[in-house]
Short mmCIF file of C-alpha atoms in Angstrom, two decimals:
data_model
loop_
_atom_site.label_atom_id
_atom_site.label_comp_id
_atom_site.label_asym_id
_atom_site.label_seq_id
_atom_site.Cartn_x
_atom_site.Cartn_y
_atom_site.Cartn_z
CA MET A 1 0.48 -30.68 -31.01
CA THR A 2 0.14 -28.42 -27.41
CA PRO A 3 3.64 -26.86 -27.41
CA ALA A 4 4.97 -27.07 -23.82
CA ILE A 5 5.34 -24.69 -22.68
CA LEU A 6 1.24 -24.53 -22.56
CA ARG A 7 1.41 -27.59 -21.03
CA HIS A 8 3.73 -25.97 -17.99
CA PRO A 9 1.94 -26.95 -14.39
CA ALA A 10 1.46 -23.34 -13.66
CA LEU A 11 0.03 -22.56 -16.39
CA LYS A 12 -2.73 -25.19 -15.26
CA ARG A 13 -3.13 -23.10 -11.86
CA TRP A 14 -3.49 -20.26 -13.28
CA PRO A 15 -6.45 -19.00 -12.54
CA VAL A 16 -9.72 -18.52 -14.49
CA PHE A 17 -12.04 -15.26 -13.58
CA ALA A 18 -15.60 -14.84 -15.42
CA GLU A 19 -14.60 -11.26 -16.76
CA ASP A 20 -12.05 -12.95 -18.35
CA ARG A 21 -14.64 -13.83 -21.37
CA LEU A 22 -15.70 -10.00 -21.39
CA PRO A 23 -13.96 -8.16 -24.38
CA MET A 24 -11.11 -7.22 -24.46
CA ALA A 25 -11.72 -3.21 -25.82
CA LEU A 26 -12.57 -0.57 -23.31
CA TRP A 27 -15.49 0.82 -25.35
CA SER A 28 -17.30 -0.34 -29.07
CA ALA A 29 -18.56 1.93 -31.13
CA ALA A 30 -22.29 0.21 -30.20
CA GLU A 31 -21.60 0.26 -26.07
CA ILE A 32 -20.80 4.32 -26.39
CA ALA A 33 -23.97 5.23 -28.44
CA ALA A 34 -26.30 2.78 -26.02
CA ALA A 35 -24.79 3.84 -22.57
CA THR A 36 -24.92 7.77 -24.24
CA GLY A 37 -27.88 7.72 -25.96
CA GLY A 38 -25.86 8.77 -29.25
CA THR A 39 -25.70 8.71 -32.50
CA ALA A 40 -22.50 6.58 -33.53
CA SER A 41 -21.35 8.02 -37.16
CA GLY A 42 -19.90 4.28 -38.16
CA ASP A 43 -17.75 1.09 -36.24
CA PHE A 44 -15.17 2.00 -33.99
CA GLN A 45 -13.72 0.74 -30.72
CA SER A 46 -11.57 2.56 -27.61
CA ALA A 47 -9.06 1.80 -25.83
CA GLY A 48 -9.24 4.38 -23.44
CA VAL A 49 -10.60 7.76 -23.02
CA GLU A 50 -9.87 11.17 -22.35
CA THR A 51 -10.65 14.69 -22.22
CA ASP A 52 -7.59 16.94 -23.33
CA SER A 53 -6.32 16.86 -26.49
CA ARG A 54 -2.59 16.92 -25.30
CA ASP A 55 -3.38 14.14 -23.16
CA VAL A 56 -4.80 11.52 -26.15
CA ARG A 57 -2.50 8.60 -27.24
CA GLY A 58 -3.34 6.40 -29.79
CA GLY A 59 -6.93 4.20 -29.46
CA ASP A 60 -8.85 6.92 -27.54
CA LEU A 61 -12.16 7.99 -27.53
CA PHE A 62 -11.91 11.98 -27.35
CA VAL A 63 -14.78 13.32 -25.62
CA ALA A 64 -14.89 17.67 -26.42
CA LEU A 65 -16.12 18.82 -22.92
CA LYS A 66 -17.03 22.37 -23.43
CA GLY A 67 -15.94 24.38 -19.86
CA GLU A 68 -16.35 28.53 -18.47
CA ALA A 69 -13.05 29.38 -21.14
CA MET A 70 -13.07 26.04 -23.39
CA ASP A 71 -14.77 24.56 -25.79
CA GLY A 72 -12.89 20.91 -26.52
CA HIS A 73 -14.90 21.02 -29.74
CA ALA A 74 -12.08 22.93 -30.60
CA PHE A 75 -8.99 20.16 -30.34
CA VAL A 76 -11.03 17.93 -31.91
CA GLU A 77 -9.34 18.09 -34.80
CA ALA A 78 -5.76 17.81 -33.10
CA ALA A 79 -7.19 14.64 -30.64
CA PHE A 80 -7.28 12.35 -34.31
CA ALA A 81 -4.16 14.36 -35.06
CA ARG A 82 -2.93 12.09 -31.84
CA GLY A 83 -3.87 9.24 -32.69
CA ALA A 84 -7.49 9.88 -31.30
CA SER A 85 -9.83 6.36 -32.48
CA ALA A 86 -13.05 8.39 -32.39
CA ALA A 87 -14.94 11.59 -30.20
CA LEU A 88 -17.86 12.57 -28.45
CA VAL A 89 -19.40 15.42 -29.67
CA ASP A 90 -22.54 18.03 -29.55
CA ARG A 91 -21.79 18.56 -33.64
CA PRO A 92 -20.57 16.46 -36.15
CA VAL A 93 -17.18 16.47 -37.30
CA ALA A 94 -15.05 15.06 -39.64
CA GLY A 95 -13.82 11.56 -38.09
CA PRO A 96 -15.39 8.58 -36.59
CA HIS A 97 -17.44 9.87 -33.58
CA VAL A 98 -21.06 10.09 -31.40
CA LEU A 99 -23.09 12.31 -31.06
CA VAL A 100 -24.88 13.91 -28.57
CA ALA A 101 -26.85 16.71 -27.13
CA ASP A 102 -24.60 17.64 -24.05
CA THR A 103 -20.96 16.42 -23.68
CA GLY A 104 -21.03 16.53 -20.03
CA GLU A 105 -24.00 14.48 -19.70
CA ALA A 106 -22.68 12.14 -22.01
CA LEU A 107 -19.14 11.38 -20.00
CA ARG A 108 -21.75 10.61 -16.62
CA ALA A 109 -23.91 8.63 -18.74
CA LEU A 110 -20.64 6.49 -20.02
CA ALA A 111 -19.56 6.32 -16.21
CA HIS A 112 -22.44 4.59 -14.55
CA ALA A 113 -22.60 2.23 -17.51
CA ALA A 114 -18.80 1.25 -16.98
CA ARG A 115 -19.57 1.32 -12.96
CA ASP A 116 -22.86 -0.89 -13.93
CA ARG A 117 -20.83 -3.36 -16.28
CA THR A 118 -18.02 -4.39 -13.80
CA PRO A 119 -17.35 -6.94 -11.48
CA ALA A 120 -14.92 -5.13 -9.72
CA LYS A 121 -14.98 -4.89 -6.01
CA ILE A 122 -14.78 -1.30 -5.80
CA VAL A 123 -13.27 1.46 -2.98
CA GLY A 124 -13.68 4.94 -2.48
CA VAL A 125 -11.02 7.06 -0.97
CA THR A 126 -11.04 10.96 0.88
CA GLY A 127 -9.88 12.07 3.73
CA SER A 128 -8.57 16.01 4.10
CA VAL A 129 -5.13 14.59 4.28
CA GLY A 130 -3.11 11.50 2.91
CA LYS A 131 -5.91 10.58 0.11
CA THR A 132 -3.85 10.29 -3.20
CA GLY A 133 -1.25 8.02 -0.91
CA VAL A 134 -3.16 6.04 0.26
CA LYS A 135 -5.40 5.43 -3.33
CA GLU A 136 -1.97 5.23 -4.94
CA ALA A 137 -0.73 2.65 -2.47
CA LEU A 138 -4.41 0.37 -2.36
CA PHE A 139 -4.17 0.81 -6.05
CA ALA A 140 -0.64 -0.99 -5.28
CA ALA A 141 -1.60 -3.68 -3.20
CA LEU A 142 -4.36 -5.08 -5.25
CA GLU A 143 -3.18 -4.96 -8.59
CA ARG A 144 -0.25 -7.33 -7.11
CA ALA A 145 -2.93 -9.37 -5.72
CA SER A 146 -5.27 -9.63 -8.72
CA ARG A 147 -2.03 -10.29 -11.21
CA GLY A 148 -3.04 -6.13 -13.04
CA ALA A 149 -6.37 -6.47 -12.73
CA THR A 150 -6.75 -3.80 -11.02
CA HIS A 151 -8.03 -0.09 -12.13
CA ARG A 152 -7.30 2.95 -10.16
CA SER A 153 -8.00 7.37 -10.99
CA ILE A 154 -4.58 8.56 -12.29
CA ARG A 155 -2.88 12.02 -10.82
CA SER A 156 -5.70 13.74 -8.82
CA TYR A 157 -8.81 13.09 -10.30
CA ASN A 158 -10.92 13.72 -8.16
CA ASN A 159 -13.64 16.01 -8.85
CA HIS A 160 -16.90 16.26 -10.84
CA VAL A 161 -15.01 15.98 -13.85
CA GLY A 162 -12.29 13.79 -12.60
CA VAL A 163 -14.35 10.87 -10.90
CA PRO A 164 -17.15 9.86 -13.99
CA LEU A 165 -13.76 10.55 -16.46
CA SER A 166 -11.87 7.67 -14.50
CA LEU A 167 -14.93 5.54 -14.19
CA ALA A 168 -15.61 6.03 -17.97
CA ARG A 169 -12.42 4.15 -18.38
CA MET A 170 -12.52 1.10 -15.79
CA PRO A 171 -11.95 -1.73 -17.64
CA ALA A 172 -15.18 -4.39 -18.19
CA ARG A 173 -12.69 -7.12 -16.36
CA SER A 174 -11.55 -5.18 -13.19
CA ARG A 175 -11.34 -6.77 -10.61
CA TYR A 176 -10.82 -4.34 -8.48
CA ALA A 177 -10.71 -0.55 -8.54
CA VAL A 178 -9.82 2.35 -6.73
CA PHE A 179 -11.53 5.80 -7.00
CA GLU A 180 -10.47 9.05 -5.07
CA MET A 181 -12.91 11.92 -4.03
CA GLY A 182 -12.73 15.63 -2.96
CA MET A 183 -14.28 18.34 -3.14
CA ASN A 184 -14.03 22.55 -1.59
CA HIS A 185 -17.51 22.40 -0.75
CA ALA A 186 -20.39 20.43 0.74
CA GLY A 187 -23.08 18.25 -0.90
CA GLU A 188 -19.75 17.15 -3.70
CA ILE A 189 -18.78 14.39 -1.94
CA ASP A 190 -21.78 13.20 -2.21
CA ALA A 191 -22.31 13.71 -5.51
CA LEU A 192 -19.58 11.74 -6.55
CA ALA A 193 -19.51 8.27 -3.90
CA ARG A 194 -23.66 7.99 -5.69
CA GLN A 195 -21.12 7.73 -8.79
CA VAL A 196 -18.45 5.51 -7.71
CA ARG A 197 -21.42 3.68 -5.82
CA PRO A 198 -18.12 2.36 -4.08
CA HIS A 199 -18.07 -1.55 -1.26
CA VAL A 200 -15.54 0.40 0.70
CA ALA A 201 -15.87 3.73 1.58
CA VAL A 202 -12.59 4.79 3.13
CA ILE A 203 -11.90 8.38 5.43
CA THR A 204 -8.37 8.60 5.67
CA ALA A 205 -8.06 11.62 8.03
CA ILE A 206 -9.88 14.88 9.52
CA ALA A 207 -7.68 17.76 9.43
CA PRO A 208 -8.58 21.65 8.45
CA ALA A 209 -8.76 21.39 4.98
CA HIS A 210 -10.87 23.85 3.10
CA ILE A 211 -12.08 24.78 6.52
CA GLU A 212 -12.60 28.89 4.30
CA ASN A 213 -15.17 27.47 2.40
CA LEU A 214 -16.98 24.92 5.76
CA GLY A 215 -16.56 27.08 8.07
CA SER A 216 -15.76 24.68 11.11
CA MET A 217 -13.44 20.51 11.50
CA GLU A 218 -17.00 19.20 12.38
CA ALA A 219 -17.95 20.08 9.17
CA ILE A 220 -15.38 19.04 7.34
CA ALA A 221 -16.60 15.29 8.99
CA ASP A 222 -19.87 15.34 8.25
CA ALA A 223 -18.37 16.89 4.13
CA LYS A 224 -16.50 13.87 3.80
CA ALA A 225 -19.05 11.31 5.69
CA GLU A 226 -20.91 11.74 2.54
CA ILE A 227 -19.03 9.53 0.88
CA PHE A 228 -21.14 6.97 3.18
CA ALA A 229 -23.85 7.81 1.70
CA GLY A 230 -22.94 6.15 -1.61
CA LEU A 231 -21.96 2.58 -0.64
CA GLU A 232 -23.55 0.18 -1.94
CA PRO A 233 -25.89 -2.28 0.34
CA GLY A 234 -23.82 -3.86 2.87
CA GLY A 235 -21.07 -2.13 2.43
CA THR A 236 -18.09 -1.14 4.33
CA ALA A 237 -16.82 2.23 5.86
CA VAL A 238 -13.20 2.57 7.15
CA ILE A 239 -12.23 5.17 8.63
CA PRO A 240 -9.11 6.67 11.30
CA ALA A 241 -9.96 5.34 15.23
CA ASP A 242 -7.15 8.20 17.50
CA SER A 243 -9.30 11.23 14.75
CA GLU A 244 -11.70 13.26 17.79
CA TYR A 245 -14.07 12.77 15.13
CA HIS A 246 -14.49 8.76 14.96
CA GLY A 247 -17.58 9.66 17.01
CA GLN A 248 -19.06 11.39 14.43
CA LEU A 249 -18.23 9.12 11.58
CA GLU A 250 -19.56 6.24 13.21
CA ALA A 251 -22.51 7.94 13.19
CA ALA A 252 -22.71 8.82 9.81
CA ALA A 253 -21.60 5.71 8.26
CA ARG A 254 -23.75 3.16 10.95
CA ALA A 255 -26.59 5.43 9.91
CA ALA A 256 -25.57 4.65 6.07
CA GLY A 257 -26.20 0.90 6.96
CA ALA A 258 -22.51 0.09 6.66
CA ARG A 259 -20.17 -1.96 8.84
CA ILE A 260 -17.21 -0.32 10.28
CA VAL A 261 -14.12 -0.90 10.30
CA SER A 262 -11.38 1.23 12.00
CA PHE A 263 -7.29 1.54 12.49
CA GLY A 264 -5.18 3.25 14.41
CA SER A 265 -3.20 3.31 17.87
CA SER A 266 -6.87 2.96 19.96
CA PRO A 267 -7.60 -0.10 21.87
CA HIS A 268 -10.96 -0.04 19.83
CA ALA A 269 -9.41 -0.18 16.22
CA THR A 270 -9.93 -2.67 13.97
CA MET A 271 -6.61 -2.58 12.06
CA ARG A 272 -4.87 -2.11 15.47
CA LEU A 273 -1.03 -0.46 15.67
CA LEU A 274 0.94 -2.10 18.17
CA ASP A 275 4.69 -1.36 16.95
CA ALA A 276 6.46 1.55 14.77
CA ILE A 277 10.43 1.20 14.17
CA PRO A 278 12.20 3.15 11.82
CA SER A 279 13.86 0.67 9.60
CA ALA A 280 17.05 0.84 7.41
CA ASN A 281 15.41 2.35 4.44
CA GLY A 282 14.53 5.50 6.02
CA GLY A 283 10.44 4.02 6.14
CA SER A 284 9.43 2.14 9.60
CA LEU A 285 8.49 -1.36 10.07
CA VAL A 286 5.05 -1.23 11.50
CA THR A 287 3.33 -4.07 13.40
CA CYS A 288 -0.13 -3.84 14.07
CA GLU A 289 -3.20 -6.47 14.56
CA HIS A 290 -6.68 -7.39 12.84
CA PRO A 291 -9.22 -10.28 14.28
CA ALA A 292 -7.96 -12.55 12.14
CA GLY A 293 -3.82 -12.32 12.56
CA ARG A 294 -1.03 -9.81 13.40
CA LEU A 295 0.97 -8.24 10.49
CA CYS A 296 4.23 -7.15 10.42
CA TYR A 297 5.83 -4.43 7.11
CA THR A 298 7.59 -2.51 5.93
CA VAL A 299 6.93 0.84 4.31
CA ALA A 300 8.96 2.64 2.26
CA GLU A 301 7.92 5.76 2.63
CA PRO A 302 9.18 8.08 5.71
CA GLY A 303 7.54 9.42 8.70
CA GLY A 304 4.69 8.46 11.02
CA HIS A 305 1.96 10.18 8.86
CA TRP A 306 2.88 7.17 6.73
CA VAL A 307 2.56 4.47 9.13
CA ALA A 308 -1.20 5.81 9.55
CA ASN A 309 -1.37 5.53 6.15
CA SER A 310 -0.62 1.96 5.78
CA LEU A 311 -3.05 1.18 8.46
CA ALA A 312 -5.85 2.81 6.50
CA VAL A 313 -4.01 1.26 3.52
CA MET A 314 -4.32 -2.23 5.79
CA ALA A 315 -8.39 -1.99 6.70
CA GLY A 316 -8.69 -0.86 3.31
CA VAL A 317 -7.15 -4.07 2.05
CA LEU A 318 -9.17 -6.29 4.81
CA ALA A 319 -12.49 -4.65 3.98
CA ALA A 320 -12.58 -5.08 0.42
CA GLY A 321 -11.53 -8.89 0.47
CA GLY A 322 -7.78 -8.44 -1.08
CA ASP A 323 -4.60 -10.10 0.24
CA LEU A 324 -3.00 -8.33 3.32
CA ALA A 325 0.60 -10.13 2.58
CA ALA A 326 0.57 -8.56 -1.51
CA ALA A 327 -0.43 -5.15 0.50
CA GLY A 328 2.20 -5.58 3.26
CA LEU A 329 4.82 -5.67 0.11
CA SER A 330 4.14 -3.18 -2.27
CA LEU A 331 4.06 -1.02 0.85
CA ALA A 332 7.74 -1.51 1.12
CA GLU A 333 8.53 -1.38 -2.67
CA MET A 334 6.56 2.78 -3.12
CA GLY A 335 8.24 5.09 -4.07
CA GLY A 336 7.06 9.39 -3.55
CA LEU A 337 4.42 10.39 -5.88
CA LYS A 338 5.39 13.61 -7.92
CA GLY A 339 4.61 16.70 -5.45
CA ARG A 340 3.04 14.02 -2.70
CA GLY A 341 6.72 12.81 -1.42
CA ALA A 342 8.65 11.92 -4.56
CA ARG A 343 12.70 12.33 -4.15
CA HIS A 344 14.95 13.67 -6.44
CA ARG A 345 19.14 13.39 -5.67
CA ILE A 346 20.34 16.52 -7.18
CA ALA A 347 24.22 17.79 -7.75
CA ALA A 348 25.33 19.90 -4.49
CA ALA A 349 28.54 20.96 -4.07
CA GLY A 350 30.97 18.22 -2.90
CA GLY A 351 27.84 15.36 -3.70
CA HIS A 352 24.61 15.59 -3.88
CA ALA A 353 21.22 16.24 -2.19
CA THR A 354 18.18 15.20 -2.08
CA LEU A 355 15.36 17.15 -2.75
CA ILE A 356 12.14 16.03 -1.02
CA ASP A 357 9.02 16.66 -3.37
CA GLU A 358 5.94 17.68 -1.30
CA SER A 359 4.63 21.01 -3.65
CA TYR A 360 1.55 19.97 -4.44
CA ASN A 361 -1.01 20.73 -1.18
CA ALA A 362 -0.26 22.04 1.99
CA ASN A 363 -2.60 22.30 4.88
CA PRO A 364 -1.69 22.88 8.43
CA ALA A 365 -1.94 18.91 9.24
CA SER A 366 0.13 17.41 6.07
CA MET A 367 2.25 20.36 7.16
CA ARG A 368 2.86 19.63 10.62
CA ALA A 369 3.21 16.18 9.18
CA THR A 370 6.14 16.44 6.73
CA LEU A 371 8.18 18.62 8.86
CA ALA A 372 8.15 16.00 11.64
CA ALA A 373 9.58 13.36 8.69
CA LEU A 374 12.79 16.06 7.61
CA GLY A 375 13.21 16.28 11.29
CA GLN A 376 13.44 12.51 11.39
CA THR A 377 15.79 12.73 7.55
CA PRO A 378 19.62 12.06 8.14
CA ALA A 379 21.18 14.94 6.61
CA GLY A 380 23.78 17.36 6.86
CA ARG A 381 21.66 20.85 6.85
CA ARG A 382 17.62 20.64 6.50
CA ILE A 383 16.12 23.16 4.58
CA ALA A 384 12.75 23.93 4.01
CA VAL A 385 10.44 25.47 1.13
CA LEU A 386 6.97 26.54 2.38
CA GLY A 387 4.37 27.33 0.79
CA ALA A 388 1.70 29.50 1.88
CA MET A 389 -1.64 27.16 3.17
CA LYS A 390 -5.00 28.36 0.41
CA GLU A 391 -8.88 28.02 1.61
CA LEU A 392 -8.31 28.39 5.82
CA GLY A 393 -9.70 31.53 5.73
CA ASP A 394 -10.00 33.79 9.06
CA PHE A 395 -8.15 30.89 10.10
CA GLY A 396 -5.22 31.75 7.99
CA PRO A 397 -3.25 33.67 10.12
CA ALA A 398 -3.45 31.72 13.18
CA PHE A 399 -2.84 28.41 11.28
CA HIS A 400 0.57 29.94 10.19
CA LEU A 401 1.58 31.45 12.47
CA ALA A 402 1.45 27.95 14.12
CA LEU A 403 3.75 26.14 12.21
CA ALA A 404 6.63 28.13 14.47
CA GLU A 405 6.88 24.87 16.89
CA PRO A 406 7.02 21.90 14.19
CA ILE A 407 9.57 24.42 12.39
CA ALA A 408 11.43 24.63 16.13
CA ALA A 409 11.16 20.76 16.15
CA ALA A 410 12.94 19.78 13.14
CA ARG A 411 15.81 21.82 13.42
CA LEU A 412 16.46 23.21 10.06
CA ASP A 413 19.03 25.40 8.48
CA GLN A 414 17.30 27.65 6.48
CA LEU A 415 13.98 28.54 6.03
CA VAL A 416 12.97 30.21 3.08
CA LEU A 417 8.94 31.07 3.16
CA VAL A 418 6.89 32.15 0.18
CA GLY A 419 3.61 34.08 -0.26
CA GLU A 420 1.62 36.84 1.40
CA GLU A 421 0.10 34.57 4.29
CA MET A 422 3.47 33.73 5.63
CA ALA A 423 4.52 37.01 5.70
CA ALA A 424 3.91 37.74 9.54
CA LEU A 425 5.12 34.19 10.49
CA ALA A 426 8.89 35.27 8.35
CA ARG A 427 8.93 38.23 11.05
CA GLU A 428 8.71 36.55 14.12
CA LEU A 429 10.52 34.18 13.34
CA GLY A 430 12.89 36.91 12.65
CA LYS A 431 13.19 38.34 15.32
CA ALA A 432 16.75 37.81 17.00
CA GLY A 433 16.35 35.49 19.70
CA SER A 434 13.18 34.39 18.88
CA ALA A 435 12.29 31.73 21.41
CA ALA A 436 10.57 29.37 19.41
CA LEU A 437 13.70 28.87 17.17
CA GLY A 438 16.38 29.28 19.76
CA GLY A 439 18.11 31.97 17.35
CA THR A 440 18.06 29.13 14.51
CA PRO A 441 17.54 29.64 11.32
CA ALA A 442 18.26 31.57 8.81
CA VAL A 443 14.84 32.85 7.18
CA THR A 444 14.65 34.45 4.19
CA HIS A 445 10.56 35.71 2.61
CA ALA A 446 10.11 35.03 -0.62
CA ARG A 447 7.09 36.67 -2.50
CA GLY A 448 6.92 33.58 -5.08
CA ALA A 449 8.75 30.92 -6.57
CA ALA A 450 10.87 33.02 -8.96
CA GLU A 451 12.31 34.69 -4.76
CA ALA A 452 12.89 31.59 -3.91
CA ILE A 453 15.23 29.81 -6.13
CA GLY A 454 16.80 32.50 -6.07
CA ALA A 455 17.53 32.10 -1.56
CA LEU A 456 18.10 28.47 -2.69
CA GLU A 457 20.96 29.37 -4.72
CA GLN A 458 22.20 32.39 -2.81
CA PHE A 459 22.78 29.22 0.08
CA GLY A 460 24.16 27.01 -2.11
CA LEU A 461 23.09 23.30 -1.39
CA ILE A 462 25.96 21.35 -0.39
CA ALA A 463 26.19 17.18 -0.18
CA GLY A 464 24.15 16.09 2.30
CA ASP A 465 21.56 18.76 2.38
CA ALA A 466 17.76 17.80 1.90
CA VAL A 467 15.98 20.41 0.96
CA LEU A 468 11.93 20.03 1.09
CA VAL A 469 9.24 21.99 -0.71
CA LYS A 470 5.86 22.05 -0.07
CA GLY A 471 3.09 24.50 -0.02
CA SER A 472 -0.76 24.83 -1.89
CA ASN A 473 -0.40 24.14 -5.32
CA SER A 474 -1.15 27.40 -6.70
CA VAL A 475 1.90 29.07 -5.23
CA GLY A 476 3.99 26.83 -7.90
CA LEU A 477 6.30 25.76 -5.53
CA GLY A 478 6.74 22.41 -8.56
CA ARG A 479 8.42 25.49 -10.58
CA VAL A 480 10.95 25.09 -7.55
CA VAL A 481 11.15 21.67 -7.92
CA ASP A 482 11.55 21.47 -11.67
CA HIS A 483 14.27 24.12 -11.25
CA PHE A 484 16.96 22.09 -9.03
CA ALA A 485 15.78 18.45 -10.72
CA ARG A 486 17.63 19.38 -13.49
CA ARG A 487 20.38 18.16 -11.39
CA GLU A 488 19.04 15.40 -10.76
CA ARG A 489 22.17 12.41 -10.92
#
């Protein structure tokens, strides 16, 4: 007799999809061997794929990549000790494995096979700023609508290793998948996009990140537009309508045969902002319209840059055929990401302070946006620890000095500038009666994270403080966050 719970009307209405009949395991030995052209030592199944032995979990396939400094084959034994079900190797090992000629090529072949077998709607995301946040928000929106059948690249796995690894991890049963693509040089996005082959390609913004390598803003726009080269036939390009490079991006998208969906406050935007007002939780209440109607939703993350991000998310969901209502709910529930807006409630004299972790990356556009968000944050005192912005080349000195304006607008009480690139700005702001700052805030220049920690400790955090920590990842300001986050309460 069928149990009563299985006869419940809600279960009878539960949707059934063709991909539900696909295997539960991520990869079998035979599938890996067929995809890579390798030879399996025996039969096994793998639930995941990993290239770092320290991150291996039970059931993972460990891919022993060879790099310039490390050879992953030295860690095969450690991977098995952590529960790996098998290894992808270029030499025989003791344990279940698939033997291939080149493990890097084999990983890309496995990624290709994963992309070929999935029925999922694929979304690719790139841009100078906001791409990880938009990728995470798109994932949250599509996962909610698909009842958990959405895959994504984790962390910032957006390069020549991270993208194929993320593809290889994609379950055959996925209904949606979201992949982030990054670059330092021209041509890199093109190669990644041709692996991902998205149905929807999202460009968040064009800003002077990596301008040291690319030389001009126009070249940055061209490099980001390479994502359109990988679009599937009939695919959609999602582009920022308010960008001064909108025309350049639109032309590249049309040359690729893409349908275009734009977002922003411009009258011609497909997903057009009508209004954004502060909400009670510190985020924004956003109203926008698109060809099929009007939307009103809450964005939990504070700052005008997250209003723009939310429009990119809504445009991406629209282009992917997703559920806009589910997207609105997910934006209302999103929390900050580690290194990209996570907020910590930390112990301080007399109560608690708020620590805002933006330590993973920084460029002129994201610095300006994040300082503006700090200026709007209710706080007794506003404190910023700002690290140097890397990969700006000859443009660096001017971009660092230009931070004086958003620093002044943020109405800071204390400022710690970290790194040699910040020395000139520290001298300028430290001048008595600086016109840019009206004589405030107190400015300290630190050579590194340790000195920045010391400066904050000496200054002393008190109840009601809001502390922003932001800089390029190589400056190491994550150490500042970790030091004070230990006091989380």
